[in-house]
Short mmCIF file of C-alpha atoms and ligand atoms in Angstrom, two decimals:
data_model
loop_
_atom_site.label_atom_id
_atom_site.label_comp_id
_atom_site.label_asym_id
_atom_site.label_seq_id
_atom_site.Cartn_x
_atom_site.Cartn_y
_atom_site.Cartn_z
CA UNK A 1 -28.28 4.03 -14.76
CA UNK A 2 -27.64 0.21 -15.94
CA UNK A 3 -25.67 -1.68 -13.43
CA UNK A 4 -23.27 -4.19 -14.57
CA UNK A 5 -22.39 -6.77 -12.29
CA UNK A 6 -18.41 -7.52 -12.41
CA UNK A 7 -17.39 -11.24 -11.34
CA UNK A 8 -14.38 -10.13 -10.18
CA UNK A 9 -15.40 -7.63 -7.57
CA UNK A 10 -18.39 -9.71 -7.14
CA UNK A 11 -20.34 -6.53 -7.38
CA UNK A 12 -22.91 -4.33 -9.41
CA UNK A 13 -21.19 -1.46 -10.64
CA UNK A 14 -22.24 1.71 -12.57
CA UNK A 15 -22.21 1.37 -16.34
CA UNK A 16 -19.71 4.41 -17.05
CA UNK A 17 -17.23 1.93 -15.69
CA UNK A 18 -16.99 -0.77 -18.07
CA UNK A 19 -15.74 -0.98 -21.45
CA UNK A 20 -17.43 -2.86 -24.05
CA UNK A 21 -15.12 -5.48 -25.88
CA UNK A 22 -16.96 -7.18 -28.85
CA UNK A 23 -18.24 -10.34 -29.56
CA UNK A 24 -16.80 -13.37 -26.57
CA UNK A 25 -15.34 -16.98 -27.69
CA UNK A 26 -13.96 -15.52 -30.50
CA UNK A 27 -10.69 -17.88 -30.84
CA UNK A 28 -7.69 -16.82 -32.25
CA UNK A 29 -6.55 -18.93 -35.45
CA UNK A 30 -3.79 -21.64 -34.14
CA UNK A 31 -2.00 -20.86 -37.35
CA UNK A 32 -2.54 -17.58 -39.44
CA UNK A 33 -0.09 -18.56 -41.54
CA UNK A 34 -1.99 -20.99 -43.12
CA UNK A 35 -5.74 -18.89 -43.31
CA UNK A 36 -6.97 -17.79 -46.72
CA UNK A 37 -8.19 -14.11 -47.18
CA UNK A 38 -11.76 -15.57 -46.91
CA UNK A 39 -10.78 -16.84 -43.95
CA UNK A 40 -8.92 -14.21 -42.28
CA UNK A 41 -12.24 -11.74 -42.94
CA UNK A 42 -14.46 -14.45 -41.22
CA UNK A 43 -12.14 -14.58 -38.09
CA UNK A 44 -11.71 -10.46 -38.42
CA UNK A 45 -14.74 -8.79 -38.91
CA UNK A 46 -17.64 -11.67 -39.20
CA UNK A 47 -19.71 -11.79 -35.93
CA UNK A 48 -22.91 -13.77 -35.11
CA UNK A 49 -24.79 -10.31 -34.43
CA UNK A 50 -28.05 -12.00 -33.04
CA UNK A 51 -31.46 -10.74 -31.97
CA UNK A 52 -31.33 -11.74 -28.50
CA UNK A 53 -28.60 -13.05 -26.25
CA UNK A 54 -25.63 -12.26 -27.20
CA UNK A 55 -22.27 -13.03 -25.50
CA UNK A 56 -19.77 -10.37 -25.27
CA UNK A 57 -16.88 -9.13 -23.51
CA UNK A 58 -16.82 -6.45 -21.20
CA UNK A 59 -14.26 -5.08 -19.34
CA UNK A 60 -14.39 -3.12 -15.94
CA UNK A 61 -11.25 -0.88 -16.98
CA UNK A 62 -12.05 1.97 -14.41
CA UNK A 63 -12.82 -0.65 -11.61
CA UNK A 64 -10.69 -4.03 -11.01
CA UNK A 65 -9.29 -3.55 -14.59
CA UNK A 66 -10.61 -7.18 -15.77
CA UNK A 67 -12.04 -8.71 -18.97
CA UNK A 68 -15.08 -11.14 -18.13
CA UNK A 69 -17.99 -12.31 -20.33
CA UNK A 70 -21.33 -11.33 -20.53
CA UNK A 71 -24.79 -12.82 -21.70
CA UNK A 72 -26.63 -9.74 -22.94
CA UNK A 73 -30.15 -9.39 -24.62
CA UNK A 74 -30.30 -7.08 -27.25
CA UNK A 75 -33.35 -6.39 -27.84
CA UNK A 76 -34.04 -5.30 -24.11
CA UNK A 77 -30.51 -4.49 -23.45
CA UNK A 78 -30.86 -6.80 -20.27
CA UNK A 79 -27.99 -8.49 -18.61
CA UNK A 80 -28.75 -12.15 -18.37
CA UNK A 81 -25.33 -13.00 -16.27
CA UNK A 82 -21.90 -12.21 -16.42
CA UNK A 83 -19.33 -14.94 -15.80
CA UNK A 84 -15.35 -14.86 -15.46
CA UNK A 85 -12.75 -15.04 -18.64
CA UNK A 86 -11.58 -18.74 -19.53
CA UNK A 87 -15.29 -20.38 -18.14
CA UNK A 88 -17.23 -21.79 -20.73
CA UNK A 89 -20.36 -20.65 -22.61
CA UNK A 90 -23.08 -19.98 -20.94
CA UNK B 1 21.75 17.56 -8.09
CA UNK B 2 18.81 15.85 -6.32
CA UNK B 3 18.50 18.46 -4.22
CA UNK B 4 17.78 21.08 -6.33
CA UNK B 5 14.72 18.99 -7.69
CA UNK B 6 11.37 20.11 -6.13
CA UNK B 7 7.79 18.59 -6.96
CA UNK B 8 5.39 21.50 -7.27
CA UNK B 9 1.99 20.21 -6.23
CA UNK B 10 -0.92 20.37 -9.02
CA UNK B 11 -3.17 21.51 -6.13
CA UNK B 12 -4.17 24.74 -4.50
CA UNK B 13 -3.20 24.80 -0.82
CA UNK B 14 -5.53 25.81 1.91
CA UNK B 15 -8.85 23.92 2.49
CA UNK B 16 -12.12 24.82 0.72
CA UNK B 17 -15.12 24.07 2.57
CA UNK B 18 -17.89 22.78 1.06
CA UNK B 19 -21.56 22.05 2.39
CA UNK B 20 -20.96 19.89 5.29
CA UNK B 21 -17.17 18.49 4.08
CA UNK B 22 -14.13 20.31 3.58
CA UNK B 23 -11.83 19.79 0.72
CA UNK B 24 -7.94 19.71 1.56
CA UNK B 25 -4.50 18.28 -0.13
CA UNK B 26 -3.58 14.76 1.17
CA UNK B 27 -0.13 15.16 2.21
CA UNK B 28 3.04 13.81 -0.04
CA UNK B 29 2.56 9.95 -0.01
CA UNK B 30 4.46 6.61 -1.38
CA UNK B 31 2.51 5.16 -3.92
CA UNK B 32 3.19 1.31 -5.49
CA UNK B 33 1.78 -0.58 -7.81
CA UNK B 34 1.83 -4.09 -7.04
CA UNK B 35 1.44 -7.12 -9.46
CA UNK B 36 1.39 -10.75 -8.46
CA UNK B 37 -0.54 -14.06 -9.85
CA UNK B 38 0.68 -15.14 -6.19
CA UNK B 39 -0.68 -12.96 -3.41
CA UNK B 40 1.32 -14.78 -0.67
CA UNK B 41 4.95 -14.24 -2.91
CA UNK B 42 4.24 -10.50 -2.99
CA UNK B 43 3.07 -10.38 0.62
CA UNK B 44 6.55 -12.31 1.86
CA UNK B 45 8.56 -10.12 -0.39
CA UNK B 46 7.63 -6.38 1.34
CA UNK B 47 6.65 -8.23 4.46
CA UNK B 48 2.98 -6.89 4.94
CA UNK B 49 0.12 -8.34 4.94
CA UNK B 50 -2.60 -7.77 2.05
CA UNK B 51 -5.94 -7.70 2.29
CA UNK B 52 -8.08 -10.82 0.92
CA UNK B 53 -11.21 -9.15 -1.11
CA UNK B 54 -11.58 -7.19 -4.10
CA UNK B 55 -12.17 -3.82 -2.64
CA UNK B 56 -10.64 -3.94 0.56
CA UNK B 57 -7.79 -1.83 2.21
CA UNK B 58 -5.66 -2.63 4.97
CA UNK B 59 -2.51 -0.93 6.07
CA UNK B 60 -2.34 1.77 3.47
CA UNK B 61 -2.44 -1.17 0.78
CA UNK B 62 -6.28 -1.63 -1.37
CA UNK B 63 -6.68 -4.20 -3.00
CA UNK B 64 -7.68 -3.35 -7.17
CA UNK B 65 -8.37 -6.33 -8.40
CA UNK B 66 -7.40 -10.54 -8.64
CA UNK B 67 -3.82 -9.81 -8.99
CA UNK B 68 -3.60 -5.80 -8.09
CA UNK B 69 -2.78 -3.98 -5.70
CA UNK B 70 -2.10 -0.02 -4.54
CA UNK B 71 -0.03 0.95 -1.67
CA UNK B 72 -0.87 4.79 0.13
CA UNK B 73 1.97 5.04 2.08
CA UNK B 74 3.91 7.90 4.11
CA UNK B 75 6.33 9.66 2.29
CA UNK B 76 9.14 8.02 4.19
CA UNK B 77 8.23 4.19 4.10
CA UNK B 78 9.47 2.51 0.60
CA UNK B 79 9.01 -0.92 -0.45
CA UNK B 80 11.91 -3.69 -2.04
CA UNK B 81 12.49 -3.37 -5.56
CA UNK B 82 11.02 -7.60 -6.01
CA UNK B 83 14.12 -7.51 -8.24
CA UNK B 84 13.86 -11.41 -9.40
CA UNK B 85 10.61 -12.53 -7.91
CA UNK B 86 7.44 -12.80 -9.67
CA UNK B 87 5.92 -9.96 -8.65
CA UNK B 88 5.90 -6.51 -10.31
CA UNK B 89 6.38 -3.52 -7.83
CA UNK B 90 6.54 0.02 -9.13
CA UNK B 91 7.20 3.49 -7.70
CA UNK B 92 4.23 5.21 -8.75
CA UNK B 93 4.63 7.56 -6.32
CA UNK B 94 4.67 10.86 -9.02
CA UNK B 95 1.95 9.94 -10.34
CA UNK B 96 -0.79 10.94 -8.28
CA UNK B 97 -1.89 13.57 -5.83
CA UNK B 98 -4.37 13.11 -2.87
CA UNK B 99 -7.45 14.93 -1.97
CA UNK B 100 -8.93 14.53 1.12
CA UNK B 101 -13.15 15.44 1.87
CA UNK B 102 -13.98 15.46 5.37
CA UNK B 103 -17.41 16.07 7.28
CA UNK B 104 -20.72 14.65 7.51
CA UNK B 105 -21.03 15.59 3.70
CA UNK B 106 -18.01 14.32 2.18
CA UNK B 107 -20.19 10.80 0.51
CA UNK B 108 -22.71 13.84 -0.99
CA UNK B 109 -19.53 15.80 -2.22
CA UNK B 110 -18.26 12.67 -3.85
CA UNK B 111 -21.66 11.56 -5.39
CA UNK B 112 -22.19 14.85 -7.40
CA UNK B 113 -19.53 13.69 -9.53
CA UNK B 114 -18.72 9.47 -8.90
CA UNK B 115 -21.40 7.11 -9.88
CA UNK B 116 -21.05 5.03 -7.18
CA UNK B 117 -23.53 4.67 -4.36
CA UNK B 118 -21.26 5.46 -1.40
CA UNK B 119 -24.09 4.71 1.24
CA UNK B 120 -23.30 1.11 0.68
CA UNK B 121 -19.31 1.65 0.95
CA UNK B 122 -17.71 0.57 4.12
CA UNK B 123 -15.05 2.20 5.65
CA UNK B 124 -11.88 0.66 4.91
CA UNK B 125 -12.65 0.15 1.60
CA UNK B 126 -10.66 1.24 -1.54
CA UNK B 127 -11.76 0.89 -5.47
CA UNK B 128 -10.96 2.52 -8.70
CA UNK B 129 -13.70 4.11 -10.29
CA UNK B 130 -14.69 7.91 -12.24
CA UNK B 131 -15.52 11.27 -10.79
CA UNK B 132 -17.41 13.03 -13.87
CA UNK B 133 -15.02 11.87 -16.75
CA UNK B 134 -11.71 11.26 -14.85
CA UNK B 135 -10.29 8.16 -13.39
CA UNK B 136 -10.47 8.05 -9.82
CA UNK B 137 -9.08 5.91 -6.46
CA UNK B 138 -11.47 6.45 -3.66
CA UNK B 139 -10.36 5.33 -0.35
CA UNK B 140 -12.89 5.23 2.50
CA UNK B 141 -10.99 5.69 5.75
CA UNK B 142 -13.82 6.52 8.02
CA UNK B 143 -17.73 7.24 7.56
CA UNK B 144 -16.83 10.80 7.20
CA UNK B 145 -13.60 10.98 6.00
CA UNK B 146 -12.15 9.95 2.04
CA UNK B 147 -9.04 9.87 0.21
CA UNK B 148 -9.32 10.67 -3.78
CA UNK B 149 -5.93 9.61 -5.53
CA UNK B 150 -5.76 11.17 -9.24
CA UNK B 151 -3.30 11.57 -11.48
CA UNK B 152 -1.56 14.72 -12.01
CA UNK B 153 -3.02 15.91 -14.82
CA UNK B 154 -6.18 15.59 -14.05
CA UNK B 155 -5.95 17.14 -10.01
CA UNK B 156 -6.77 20.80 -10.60
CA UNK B 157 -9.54 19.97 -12.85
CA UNK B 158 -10.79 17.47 -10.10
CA UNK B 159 -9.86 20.19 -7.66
CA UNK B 160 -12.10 22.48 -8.76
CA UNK B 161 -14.89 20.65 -10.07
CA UNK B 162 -15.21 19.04 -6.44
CA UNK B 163 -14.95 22.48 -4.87
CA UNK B 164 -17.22 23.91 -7.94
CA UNK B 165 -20.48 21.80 -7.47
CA UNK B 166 -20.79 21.67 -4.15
CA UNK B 167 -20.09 24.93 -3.45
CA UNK B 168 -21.04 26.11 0.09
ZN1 ZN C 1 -14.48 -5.49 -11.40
#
């Protein structure tokens, strides 16, 4: 089973728990107001979708309930760290 | 009018006994959810202490997460509304039904089902997590002895499926 390791419970945890929550440092526009359509479909659906690390949000919604960030290869599907929301790219 | 109101328990009664654990209904309980950024404001507002780690339980109250916590209380304690404070404090108490596995086997019991590895859970420790696919609180009182909050809905299936693979 992969183990995730949750910052919050500063513990590895079983997989099953976790929730997996896109692409991270995805920033909201300050104003959509002002965002053409182009725009808008960059900020919506356009991700980065690399070969190899790849940050991403997790969740551990049936454990402490918390969003975090995650470094994850994925070609070998290996967890390179996981760090709390709000810290800075890693 | 009250009065007249029963709540029918989702479980079977007796006990079931499994390989080396027995499987019985935890008694009617208070439950809270508790909300704070600020620890020490919710601790000062119900006047108990709460424990520091993710993880931990203390006192009938676990500890979910940064700013979560669960009380397992006796029927008859309650806890202040918070009416104005920061906090968020909710009667849950309807919400979920305990089961309680006993014995030498009751970590085995639990594992057929919960992905955790219970060998490396203290007693005294509390944590959400899945048995199978349903949402789970496992308390750890003692070595031998756990606590499964679930909601309602899910108890009889939980019930059984506890009772079904590890059938004695
Ligand atoms: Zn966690």
């Amino acid at each position: 089973m992969l183990l995730i390791h949750c910052p919050y419970c500063d513990e590895k945890r079983p997989e099953i728990e976790f929730a997996y929550g896109g692409e991270a440092h995805i920033a909201r526009p300050h104003d959509p107001s002002t965002l053409n359509d182009e725009e808008w479909e960059g900020h919506l659906f356009i991700r980065s979708n690399p070969r190899g690390r790849h940050h991403e949000r997790w969740r551990h919604i049936h454990g402490c309930g918390r969003f975090f960030n995650a470094v994850r290869d994925t070609v070998t599907d290996k967890f390179e760290t996981t760090y709390k929301a709000g810290e800075p790219r890693r | 009018m009250a009065d007249s109101l029963h709540r029918a328990s989702p479980l079977p009664g007796g006990t079931v006994t499994l390989e080396g654990a027995t499987l019985s209904a935890a008694p009617e309980m208070g439950r809270y959810s508790l909300r704070a950024r600020d620890p020490a404001a919710l601790a000062a507002l119900i006047g108990r202490e709460l424990p520091d780690a993710i993880g931990a339980c203390s006192g009938g109250i676990a500890r979910l997460g940064p700013d979560e916590f669960y009380a397992l209380l006796p029927a008859q304690d309650a806890l202040p509304s918070g009416e104005g404070g920061p906090v968020s404090i909710v009667d849950v108490s309807a919400r979920a039904v305990g089961i309680v596995v006993e014995g030498a086997g009751a970590a085995r019991a639990i594992m057929a089902g919960c992905p955790l590895d219970l060998d490396r859970m203290q007693p005294g420790r509390a944590t959400r997590t899945v048995f199978e696919g349903v949402e789970i609180l496992l308390v750890r009182e003692t070595e031998t002895r756990f606590q499964i909050d679930v909601w309602r809905s899910f108890a009889s299936w939980l019930w059984r499926s506890l009772a079904g693979v590890n059938a004695a």
